[in-house]
Tab-separated table of C-alpha atoms in Angstrom:
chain	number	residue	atom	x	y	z
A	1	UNK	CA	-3.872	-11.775	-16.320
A	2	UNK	CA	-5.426	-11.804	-12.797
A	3	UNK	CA	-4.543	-10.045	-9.778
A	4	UNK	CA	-5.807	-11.582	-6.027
A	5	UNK	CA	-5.709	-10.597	-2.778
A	6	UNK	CA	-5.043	-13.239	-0.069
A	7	UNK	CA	-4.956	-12.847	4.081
A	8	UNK	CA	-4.582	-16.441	4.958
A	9	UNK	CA	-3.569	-19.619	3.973
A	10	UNK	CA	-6.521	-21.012	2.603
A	11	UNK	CA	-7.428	-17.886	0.967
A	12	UNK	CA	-3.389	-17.866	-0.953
A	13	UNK	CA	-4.540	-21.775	-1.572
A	14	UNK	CA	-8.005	-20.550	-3.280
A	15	UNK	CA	-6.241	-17.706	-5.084
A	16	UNK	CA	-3.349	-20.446	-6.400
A	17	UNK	CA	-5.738	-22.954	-7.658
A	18	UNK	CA	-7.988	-20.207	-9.481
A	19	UNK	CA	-5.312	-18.700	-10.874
A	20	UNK	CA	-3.328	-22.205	-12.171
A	21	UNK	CA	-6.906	-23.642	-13.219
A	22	UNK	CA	-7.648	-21.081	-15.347
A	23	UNK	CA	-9.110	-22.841	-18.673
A	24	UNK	CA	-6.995	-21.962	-21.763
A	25	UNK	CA	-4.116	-20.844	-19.590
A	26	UNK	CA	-0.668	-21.413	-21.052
A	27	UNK	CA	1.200	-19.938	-17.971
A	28	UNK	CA	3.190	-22.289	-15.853
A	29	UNK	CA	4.176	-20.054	-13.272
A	30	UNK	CA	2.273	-17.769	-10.252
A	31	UNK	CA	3.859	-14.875	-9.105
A	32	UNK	CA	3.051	-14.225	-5.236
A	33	UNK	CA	3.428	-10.610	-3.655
A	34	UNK	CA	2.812	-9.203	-0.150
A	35	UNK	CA	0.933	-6.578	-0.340
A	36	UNK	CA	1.432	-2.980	-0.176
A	37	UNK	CA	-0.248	-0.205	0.088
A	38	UNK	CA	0.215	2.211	-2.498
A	39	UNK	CA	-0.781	5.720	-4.872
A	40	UNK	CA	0.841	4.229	-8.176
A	41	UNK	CA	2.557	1.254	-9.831
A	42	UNK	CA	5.066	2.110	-12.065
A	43	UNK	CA	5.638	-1.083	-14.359
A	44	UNK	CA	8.862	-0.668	-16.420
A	45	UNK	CA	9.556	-2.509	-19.468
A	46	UNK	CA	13.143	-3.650	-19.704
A	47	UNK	CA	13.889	-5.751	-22.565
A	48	UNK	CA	16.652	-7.818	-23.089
A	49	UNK	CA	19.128	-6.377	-20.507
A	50	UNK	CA	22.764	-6.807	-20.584
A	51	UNK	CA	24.789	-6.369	-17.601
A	52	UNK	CA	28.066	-5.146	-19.555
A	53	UNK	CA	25.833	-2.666	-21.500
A	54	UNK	CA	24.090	-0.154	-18.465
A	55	UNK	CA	22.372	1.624	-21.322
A	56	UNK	CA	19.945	-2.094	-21.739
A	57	UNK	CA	18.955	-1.803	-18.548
A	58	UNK	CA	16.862	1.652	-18.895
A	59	UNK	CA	13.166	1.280	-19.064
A	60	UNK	CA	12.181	1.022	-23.128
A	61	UNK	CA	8.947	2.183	-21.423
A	62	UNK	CA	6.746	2.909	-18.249
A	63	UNK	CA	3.494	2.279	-17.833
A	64	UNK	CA	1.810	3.800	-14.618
A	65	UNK	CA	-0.942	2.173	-13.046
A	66	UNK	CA	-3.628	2.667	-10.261
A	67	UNK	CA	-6.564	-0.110	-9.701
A	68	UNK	CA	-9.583	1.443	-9.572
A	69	UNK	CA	-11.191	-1.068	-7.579
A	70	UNK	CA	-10.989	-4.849	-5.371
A	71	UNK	CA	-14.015	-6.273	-5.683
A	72	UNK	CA	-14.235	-9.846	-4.152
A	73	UNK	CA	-10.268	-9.642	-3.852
A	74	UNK	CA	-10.139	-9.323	-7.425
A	75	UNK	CA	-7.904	-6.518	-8.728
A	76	UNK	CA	-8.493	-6.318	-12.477
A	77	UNK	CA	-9.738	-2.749	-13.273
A	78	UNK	CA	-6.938	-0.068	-13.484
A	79	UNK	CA	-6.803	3.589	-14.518
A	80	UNK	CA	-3.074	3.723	-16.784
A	81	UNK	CA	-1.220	6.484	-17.187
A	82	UNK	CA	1.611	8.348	-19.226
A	83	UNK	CA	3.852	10.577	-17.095
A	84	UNK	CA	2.563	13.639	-17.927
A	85	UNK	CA	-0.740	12.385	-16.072
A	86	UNK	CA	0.643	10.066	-13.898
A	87	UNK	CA	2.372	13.452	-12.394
A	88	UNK	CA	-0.441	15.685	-12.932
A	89	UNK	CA	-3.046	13.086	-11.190
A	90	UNK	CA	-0.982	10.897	-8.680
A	91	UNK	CA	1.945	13.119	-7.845
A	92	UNK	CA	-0.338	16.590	-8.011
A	93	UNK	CA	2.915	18.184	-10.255
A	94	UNK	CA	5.134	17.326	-7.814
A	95	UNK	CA	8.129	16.632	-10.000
A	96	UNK	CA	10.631	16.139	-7.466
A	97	UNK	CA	8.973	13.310	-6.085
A	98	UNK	CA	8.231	11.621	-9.022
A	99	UNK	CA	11.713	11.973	-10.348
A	100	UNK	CA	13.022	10.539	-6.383
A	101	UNK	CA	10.249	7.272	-7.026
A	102	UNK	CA	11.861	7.237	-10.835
A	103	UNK	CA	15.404	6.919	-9.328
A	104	UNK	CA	14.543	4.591	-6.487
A	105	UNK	CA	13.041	1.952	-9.145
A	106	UNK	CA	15.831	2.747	-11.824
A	107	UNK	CA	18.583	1.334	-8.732
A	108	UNK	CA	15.992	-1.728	-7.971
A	109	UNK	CA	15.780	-2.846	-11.359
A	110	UNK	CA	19.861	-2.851	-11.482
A	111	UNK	CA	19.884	-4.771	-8.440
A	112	UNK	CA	17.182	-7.136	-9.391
A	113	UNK	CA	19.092	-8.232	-12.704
């Protein structure tokens, strides 16, 4: 699983055909993102979520993420995190604000589905 960083056409073009040429790759599908800037990624894993059951769409867990580094436009090194250090390191104990970013994603996840 690759992450790249495009600015222009013909770098999103280079990025595309890396990422679809990839030898032994079974995926048929690229997802493309505009970048922003950020101190964390929270990636929550919702599986199979049922619209008539709100309980199915709660996280079964979150991972939190920060990329250590870009080299080349290459993001594939990553620090990960449980949320006792996610809030320790990346919110500096800040609870409130972790619990407001928590919320936030928790009401985009419901309006994603």
């Amino acid at each position: 699983l690759d992450v790249r960083a495009w600015q222009d056409h013909k770098q999103l073009t280079n990025a595309l055909s890396y990422l679809g040429g990839q030898p032994g790759s079974l995926v048929d599908l690229v997802f493309v993102q505009e970048w922003v800037d950020f101190d964390v990624e929270m990636r929550h894993f919702v599986v199979e979520p049922d619209l008539s059951r709100p309980e199915t769409l709660r996280p079964r867990q979150i991972v939190y993420t920060v990329f250590r580094n870009h080299d080349c436009g290459a993001f594939q090194d990553f620090d990960r995190f449980d949320r006792k250090a996610c809030l320790q390191i990346c919110f500096e104990d800040d609870e409130a604000a972790l619990a407001h970013a928590e919320t936030q994603a928790a009401a985009l996840i419901v309006r994603g589905l």
